[in-house]
Coordinates of C-alpha atoms in Angstrom, one line a residue:
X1 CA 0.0 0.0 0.0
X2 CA 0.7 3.5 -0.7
X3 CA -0.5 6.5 1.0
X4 CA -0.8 8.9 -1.7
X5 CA -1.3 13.0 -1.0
X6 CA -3.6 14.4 -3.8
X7 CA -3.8 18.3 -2.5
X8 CA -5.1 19.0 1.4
X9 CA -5.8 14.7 1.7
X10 CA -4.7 11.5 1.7
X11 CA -5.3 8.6 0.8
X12 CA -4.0 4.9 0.7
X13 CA -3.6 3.2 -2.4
X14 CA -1.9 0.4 -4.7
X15 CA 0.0 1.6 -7.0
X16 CA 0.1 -0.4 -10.3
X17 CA 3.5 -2.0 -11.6
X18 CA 3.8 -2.2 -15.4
X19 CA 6.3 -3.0 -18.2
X20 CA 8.8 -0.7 -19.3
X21 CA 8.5 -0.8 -22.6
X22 CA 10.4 2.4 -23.5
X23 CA 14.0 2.2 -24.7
X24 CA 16.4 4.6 -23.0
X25 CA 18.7 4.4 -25.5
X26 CA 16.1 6.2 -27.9
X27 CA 17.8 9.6 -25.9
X28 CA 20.3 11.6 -27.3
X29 CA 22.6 13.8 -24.9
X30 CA 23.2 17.5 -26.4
X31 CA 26.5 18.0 -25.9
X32 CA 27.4 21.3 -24.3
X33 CA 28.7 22.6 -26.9
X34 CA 26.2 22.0 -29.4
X35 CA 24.8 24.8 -31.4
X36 CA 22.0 27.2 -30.1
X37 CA 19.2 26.3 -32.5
X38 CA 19.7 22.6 -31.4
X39 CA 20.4 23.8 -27.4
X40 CA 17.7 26.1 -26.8
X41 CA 17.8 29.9 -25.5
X42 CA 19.8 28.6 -22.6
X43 CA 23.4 28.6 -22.5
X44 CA 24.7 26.0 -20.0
X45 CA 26.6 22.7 -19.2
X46 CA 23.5 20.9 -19.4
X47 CA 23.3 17.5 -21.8
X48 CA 19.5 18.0 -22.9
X49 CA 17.8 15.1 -23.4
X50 CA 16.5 15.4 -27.3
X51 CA 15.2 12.6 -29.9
X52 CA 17.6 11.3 -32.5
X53 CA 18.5 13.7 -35.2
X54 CA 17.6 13.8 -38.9
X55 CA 20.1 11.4 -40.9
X56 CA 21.7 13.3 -43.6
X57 CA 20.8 11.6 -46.3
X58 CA 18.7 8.6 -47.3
X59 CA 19.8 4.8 -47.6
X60 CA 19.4 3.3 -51.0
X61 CA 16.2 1.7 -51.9
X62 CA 15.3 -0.1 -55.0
X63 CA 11.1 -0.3 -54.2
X64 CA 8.8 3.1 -54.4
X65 CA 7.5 4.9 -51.5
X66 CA 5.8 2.7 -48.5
X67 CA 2.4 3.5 -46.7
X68 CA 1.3 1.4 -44.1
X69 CA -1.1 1.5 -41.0
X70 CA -0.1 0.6 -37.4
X71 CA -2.2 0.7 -34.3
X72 CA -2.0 1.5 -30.7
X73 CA -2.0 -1.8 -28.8
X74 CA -0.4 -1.2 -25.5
X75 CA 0.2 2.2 -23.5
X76 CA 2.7 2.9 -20.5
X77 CA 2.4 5.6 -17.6
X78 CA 5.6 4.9 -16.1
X79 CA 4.2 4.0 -13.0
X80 CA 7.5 2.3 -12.3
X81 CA 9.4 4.9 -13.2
X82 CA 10.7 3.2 -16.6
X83 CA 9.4 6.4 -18.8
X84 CA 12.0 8.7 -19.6
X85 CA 11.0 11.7 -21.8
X86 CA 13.1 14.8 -23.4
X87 CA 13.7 18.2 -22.8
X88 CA 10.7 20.3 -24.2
X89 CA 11.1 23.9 -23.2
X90 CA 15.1 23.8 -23.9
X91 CA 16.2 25.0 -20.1
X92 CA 17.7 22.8 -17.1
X93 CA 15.7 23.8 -14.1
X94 CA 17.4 24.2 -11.2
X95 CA 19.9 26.1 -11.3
X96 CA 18.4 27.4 -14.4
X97 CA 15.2 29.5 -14.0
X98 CA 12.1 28.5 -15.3
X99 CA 11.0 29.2 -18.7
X100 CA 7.3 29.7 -17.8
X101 CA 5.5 31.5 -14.4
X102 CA 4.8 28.6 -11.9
X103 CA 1.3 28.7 -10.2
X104 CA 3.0 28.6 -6.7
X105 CA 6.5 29.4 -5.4
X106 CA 7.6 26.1 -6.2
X107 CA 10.4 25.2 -8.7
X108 CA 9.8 22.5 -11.2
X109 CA 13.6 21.3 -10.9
X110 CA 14.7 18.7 -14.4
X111 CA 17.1 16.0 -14.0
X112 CA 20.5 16.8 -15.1
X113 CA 19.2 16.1 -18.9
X114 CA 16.7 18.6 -18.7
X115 CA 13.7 16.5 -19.1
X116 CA 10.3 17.1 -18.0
X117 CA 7.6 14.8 -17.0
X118 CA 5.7 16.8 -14.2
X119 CA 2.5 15.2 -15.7
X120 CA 4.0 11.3 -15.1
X121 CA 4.2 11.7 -11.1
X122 CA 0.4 13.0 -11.0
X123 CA -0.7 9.9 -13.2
X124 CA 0.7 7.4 -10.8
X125 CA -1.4 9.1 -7.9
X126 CA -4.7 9.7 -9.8
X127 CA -4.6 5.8 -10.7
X128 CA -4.7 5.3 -7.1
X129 CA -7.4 7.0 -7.2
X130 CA -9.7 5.9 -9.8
X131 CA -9.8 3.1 -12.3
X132 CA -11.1 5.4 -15.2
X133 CA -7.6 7.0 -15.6
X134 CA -5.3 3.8 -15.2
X135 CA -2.9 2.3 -18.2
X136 CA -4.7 -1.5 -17.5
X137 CA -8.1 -0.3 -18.2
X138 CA -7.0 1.8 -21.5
X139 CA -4.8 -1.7 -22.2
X140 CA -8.0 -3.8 -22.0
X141 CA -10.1 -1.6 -23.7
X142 CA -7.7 -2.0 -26.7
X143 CA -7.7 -5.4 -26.3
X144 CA -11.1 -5.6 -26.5
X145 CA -11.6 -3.8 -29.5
X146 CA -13.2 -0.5 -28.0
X147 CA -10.7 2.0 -28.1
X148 CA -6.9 2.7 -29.7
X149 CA -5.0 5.6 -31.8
X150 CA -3.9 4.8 -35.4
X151 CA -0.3 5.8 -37.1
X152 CA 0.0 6.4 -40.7
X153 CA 3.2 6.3 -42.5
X154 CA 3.3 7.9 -45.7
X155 CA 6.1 8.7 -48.4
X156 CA 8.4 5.8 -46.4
X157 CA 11.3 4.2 -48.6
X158 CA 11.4 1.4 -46.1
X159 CA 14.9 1.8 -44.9
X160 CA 16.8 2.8 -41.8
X161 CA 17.1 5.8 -42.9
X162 CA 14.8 7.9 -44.5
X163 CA 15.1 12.0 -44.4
X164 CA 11.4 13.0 -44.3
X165 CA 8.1 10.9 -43.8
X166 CA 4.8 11.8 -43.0
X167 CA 3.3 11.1 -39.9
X168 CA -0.7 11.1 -39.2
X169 CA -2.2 10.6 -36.1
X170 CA -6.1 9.3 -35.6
X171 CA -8.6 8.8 -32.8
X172 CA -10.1 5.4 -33.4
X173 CA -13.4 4.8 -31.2
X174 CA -13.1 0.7 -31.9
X175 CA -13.0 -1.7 -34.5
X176 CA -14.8 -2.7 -37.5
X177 CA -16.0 -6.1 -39.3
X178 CA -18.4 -8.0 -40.5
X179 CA -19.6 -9.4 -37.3
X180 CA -20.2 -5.8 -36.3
X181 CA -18.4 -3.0 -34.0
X182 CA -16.0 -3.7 -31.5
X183 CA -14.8 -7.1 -32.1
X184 CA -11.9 -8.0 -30.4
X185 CA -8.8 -7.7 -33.0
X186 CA -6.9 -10.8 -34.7
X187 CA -3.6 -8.8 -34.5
X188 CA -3.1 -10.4 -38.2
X189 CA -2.7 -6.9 -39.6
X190 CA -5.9 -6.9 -41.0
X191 CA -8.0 -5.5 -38.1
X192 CA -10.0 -2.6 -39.2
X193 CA -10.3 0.1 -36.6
X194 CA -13.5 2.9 -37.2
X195 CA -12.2 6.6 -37.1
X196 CA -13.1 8.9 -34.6
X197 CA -14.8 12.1 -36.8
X198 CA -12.4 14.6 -35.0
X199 CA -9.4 13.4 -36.2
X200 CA -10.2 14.5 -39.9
X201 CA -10.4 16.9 -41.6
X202 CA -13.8 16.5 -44.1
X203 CA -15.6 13.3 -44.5
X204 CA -13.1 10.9 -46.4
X205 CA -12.2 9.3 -48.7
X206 CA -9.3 10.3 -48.7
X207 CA -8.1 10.4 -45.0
X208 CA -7.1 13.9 -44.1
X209 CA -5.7 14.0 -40.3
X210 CA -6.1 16.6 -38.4
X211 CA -3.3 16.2 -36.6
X212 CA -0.1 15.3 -39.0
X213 CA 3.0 15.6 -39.6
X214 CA 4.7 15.9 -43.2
X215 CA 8.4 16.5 -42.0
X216 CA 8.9 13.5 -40.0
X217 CA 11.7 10.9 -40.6
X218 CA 13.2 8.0 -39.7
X219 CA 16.5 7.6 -38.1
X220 CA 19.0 4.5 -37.9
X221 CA 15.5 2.8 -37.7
X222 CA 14.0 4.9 -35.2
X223 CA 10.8 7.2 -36.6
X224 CA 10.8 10.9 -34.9
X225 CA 7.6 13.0 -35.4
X226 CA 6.4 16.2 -34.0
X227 CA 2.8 16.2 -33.9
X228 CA -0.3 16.5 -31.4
X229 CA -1.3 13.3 -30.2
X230 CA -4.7 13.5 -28.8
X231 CA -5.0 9.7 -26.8
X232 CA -8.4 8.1 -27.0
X233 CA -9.3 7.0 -23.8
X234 CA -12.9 5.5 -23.8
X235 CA -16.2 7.4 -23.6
X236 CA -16.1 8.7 -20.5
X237 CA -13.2 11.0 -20.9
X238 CA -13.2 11.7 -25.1
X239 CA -10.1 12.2 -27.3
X240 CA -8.9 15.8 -26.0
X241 CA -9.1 14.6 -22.3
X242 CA -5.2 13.7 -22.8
X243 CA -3.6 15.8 -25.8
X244 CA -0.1 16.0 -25.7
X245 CA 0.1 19.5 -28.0
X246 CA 3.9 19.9 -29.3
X247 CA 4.4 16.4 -28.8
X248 CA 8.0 14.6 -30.0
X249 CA 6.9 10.9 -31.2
X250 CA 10.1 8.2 -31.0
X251 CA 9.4 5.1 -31.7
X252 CA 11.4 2.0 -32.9
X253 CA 10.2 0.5 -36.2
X254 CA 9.8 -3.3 -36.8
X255 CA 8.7 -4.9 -40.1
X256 CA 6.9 -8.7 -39.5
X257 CA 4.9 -10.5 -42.4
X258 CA 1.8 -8.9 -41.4
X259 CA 3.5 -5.3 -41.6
X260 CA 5.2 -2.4 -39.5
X261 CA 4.4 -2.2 -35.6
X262 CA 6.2 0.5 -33.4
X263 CA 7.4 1.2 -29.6
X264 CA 8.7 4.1 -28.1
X265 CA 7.4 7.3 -26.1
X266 CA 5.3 10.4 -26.7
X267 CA 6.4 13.1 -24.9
X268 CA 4.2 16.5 -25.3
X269 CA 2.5 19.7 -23.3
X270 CA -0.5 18.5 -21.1
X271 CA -2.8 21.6 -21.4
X272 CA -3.7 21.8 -17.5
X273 CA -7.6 23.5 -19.4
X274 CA -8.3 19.9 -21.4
X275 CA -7.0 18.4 -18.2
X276 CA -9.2 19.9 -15.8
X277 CA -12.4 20.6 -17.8
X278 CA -12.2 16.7 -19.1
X279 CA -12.1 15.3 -15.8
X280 CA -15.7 16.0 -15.7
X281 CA -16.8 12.8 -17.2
X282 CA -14.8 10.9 -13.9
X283 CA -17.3 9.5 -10.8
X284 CA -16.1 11.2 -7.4
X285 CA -14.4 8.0 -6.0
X286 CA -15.1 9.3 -2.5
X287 CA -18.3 10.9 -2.6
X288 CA -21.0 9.0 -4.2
X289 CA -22.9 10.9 -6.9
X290 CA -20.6 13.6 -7.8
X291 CA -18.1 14.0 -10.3
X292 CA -14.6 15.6 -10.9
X293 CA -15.5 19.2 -11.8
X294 CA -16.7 22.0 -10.0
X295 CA -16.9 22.5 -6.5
X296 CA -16.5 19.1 -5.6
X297 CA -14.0 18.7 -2.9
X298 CA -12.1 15.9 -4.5
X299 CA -12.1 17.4 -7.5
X300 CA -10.6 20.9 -5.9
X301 CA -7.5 18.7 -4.2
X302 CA -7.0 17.3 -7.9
X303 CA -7.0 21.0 -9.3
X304 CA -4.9 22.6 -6.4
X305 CA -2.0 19.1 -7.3
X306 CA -2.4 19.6 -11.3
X307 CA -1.9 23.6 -11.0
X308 CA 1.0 23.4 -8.7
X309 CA 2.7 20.9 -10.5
X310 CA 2.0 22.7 -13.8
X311 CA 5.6 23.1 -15.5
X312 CA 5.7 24.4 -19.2
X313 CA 3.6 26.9 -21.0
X314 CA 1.2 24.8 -23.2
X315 CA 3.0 25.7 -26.5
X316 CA 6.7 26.0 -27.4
X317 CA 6.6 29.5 -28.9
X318 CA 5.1 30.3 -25.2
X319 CA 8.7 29.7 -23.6
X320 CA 11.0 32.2 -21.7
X321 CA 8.1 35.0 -23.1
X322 CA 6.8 35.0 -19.3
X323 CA 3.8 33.2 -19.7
X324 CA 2.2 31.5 -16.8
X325 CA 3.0 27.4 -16.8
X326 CA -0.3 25.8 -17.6
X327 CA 0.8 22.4 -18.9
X328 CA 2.4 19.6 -17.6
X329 CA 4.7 17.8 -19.8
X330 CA 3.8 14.3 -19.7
X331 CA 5.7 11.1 -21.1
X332 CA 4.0 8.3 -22.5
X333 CA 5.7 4.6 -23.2
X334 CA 3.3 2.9 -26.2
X335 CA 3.4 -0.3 -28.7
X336 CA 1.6 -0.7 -32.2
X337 CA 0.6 -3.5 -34.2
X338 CA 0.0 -3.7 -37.9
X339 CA -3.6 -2.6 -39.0
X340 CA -6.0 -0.7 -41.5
X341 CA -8.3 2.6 -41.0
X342 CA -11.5 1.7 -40.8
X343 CA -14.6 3.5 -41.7
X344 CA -15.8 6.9 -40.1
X345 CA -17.0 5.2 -36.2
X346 CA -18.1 8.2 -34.3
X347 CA -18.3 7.6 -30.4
X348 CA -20.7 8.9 -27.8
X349 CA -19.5 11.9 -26.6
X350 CA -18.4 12.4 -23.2
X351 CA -20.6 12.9 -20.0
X352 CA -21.3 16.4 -19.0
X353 CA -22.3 16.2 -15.5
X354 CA -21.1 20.1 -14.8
X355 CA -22.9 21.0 -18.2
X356 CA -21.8 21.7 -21.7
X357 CA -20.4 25.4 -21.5
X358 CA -18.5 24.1 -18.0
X359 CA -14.5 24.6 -18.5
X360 CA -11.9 25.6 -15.6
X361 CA -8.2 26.2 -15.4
X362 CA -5.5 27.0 -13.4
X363 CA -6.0 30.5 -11.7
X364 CA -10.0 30.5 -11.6

């Protein structure tokens, strides 16, 4: 058991244990004396933690571009500490000032590699929580056909090396066949997972992402994005619940005969608003009846831990301007499987127990 603080209580609770499944050797250590566009506005001795770098040219290939489909099949909170992330704001906390205004006095120091995961340390105590915001549940769910995220690779010369990619990112509300919606997948490739509406652009065909990125590229085998990734995580929370805005993607490719899977981390900006107004749609697990929003006094001990823990301004071009820290950056460990985009699958929308114009953040 673990007594876990959660603002002005306490409360005792296990703690989950789960699989790293996030390669530390996906870092790459800035040297010290690496140039200021790849360092950051801060000059010190600092090795920040960034993804692998561009390759400078691409391997030989003999076939024509690749596009293939891979899907979410297991995610990773780090609740054992295994999830390392990178360096988003560019600055080593401590002694290094902040680059945004904290809520409270409080300093958000880095490790010595500057990387920030404020967000990782308040997921292991919500999941003592409740079960709604907990890597098993969002595991079985994907399991079971209900939920997942889909990666396209476009424009791929299916090498270890390949200088730009593109990268799309897409909300799936469950999977498709036959028999019906939300079947449990074969994990033969073939599994056809529906589309959430809000990760396109128009109705397809053809498959415009919302969120997407065309200069991505793959590295000594290693694919690097930077993209939103908004993570589907069932009904009750919806697909901007947890957004990782300004997010770097890392993620180890693997070819099998059924196609490409991936594993890696997603490191991103955790706007503290999605955060806070999406926690809504979660049951009070200590007073019956209510739910995380308002003046709910579970809900206000969750608010007072998210804002004071709050470390980055919720976009890059908001850093070292003086603008207040509302985000928290947030590392997430993930696997994929081959797969294929299903048709448009629009999901229930979330509950709105506080109503549909409710929305709070930090500061009210």
């Amino acid at each position: 058991m673990r007594a876990v603080k959660i603002g002005g209580f306490v409360i005792a609770g296990i703690v989950a244990v789960h699989c790293a499944i996030y390669d530390t050797s996906l870092l790459l250590d800035r040297a010290p004396d690496a140039s200021p566009n790849e360092a950051g506005a801060d000059a010190d001795s600092c090795n920040h933690a960034v993804p692998p770098p561009r390759p400078v040219a691409d391997d030989p290939s003999d076939g024509g571009d690749i596009e293939f489909i891979t899907a979410l099949s297991n995610v990773d909170f780090g609740l054992d500490g295994g999830i390392f992330g990178f360096d988003l704001d560019h600055v080593c906390t401590c002694p290094g000032p902040e680059s945004c205004v904290p809520q409270t006095t409080k300093q958000h120091c880095d490790d010595s590699q500057g990387r920030d995961n404020a967000g990782g340390a308040l997921i292991q105590q919500f999941s003592a929580l409740t079960t709604e915001f907990n890597a098993d549940k969002i595991n079985t769910n994907i399991a079971s056909g209900l939920d997942s995220m889909l990666l396209r690779v476009r424009n791929y010369n299916g090498t270890a090396n390949d200088t730009q990619v593109s990268l799309a990112v897409f909300v799936s509300t469950g999977t498709t066949s036959d028999a019906g919606t939300n079947t449990p997948p074969k994990h033969d490739g073939n599994d056809h997972w529906g589309i959430d509406p809000s990760s396109l652009v128009g109705t397809p065909p053809p498959y415009v992402a919302v969120n997407e990125d065309l200069s991505a590229y793959v590295t000594n085998g290693v694919l690097v994005a930077s993209v939103s990734f908004p993570f589907g995580l069932g009904q009750s929370l919806g697909p901007n619940f947890l957004r990782l805005d300004g997010a770097y993607l890392v993620g180890v490719l693997t070819k099998s005969a059924t196609g490409y899977s991936a594993a890696g981390v997603i490191t991103g900006r955790w706007d503290t608003r999605n955060l806070l107004t999406g926690m809504q749609g979660i049951k009070d697990p200590l007073n019956k009846g209510m739910f995380l929003c308002g003046t709910d006094p579970t809900y206000q001990g969750f608010k007072t831990a998210i804002c004071a823990a709050s470390d980055v301004a919720r976009a890059a071009s908001l850093d070292n301007s003086n603008a207040p820290c509302d985000a928290l950056s947030t590392a997430v460990g993930f696997r994929t499987e081959p797969a294929l985009l299903g048709d448009v699958l629009a999901g229930s929308p979330p509950p709105q127990p506080c109503g549909a114009t409710y929305s709070d953040q930090c500061g009210n």
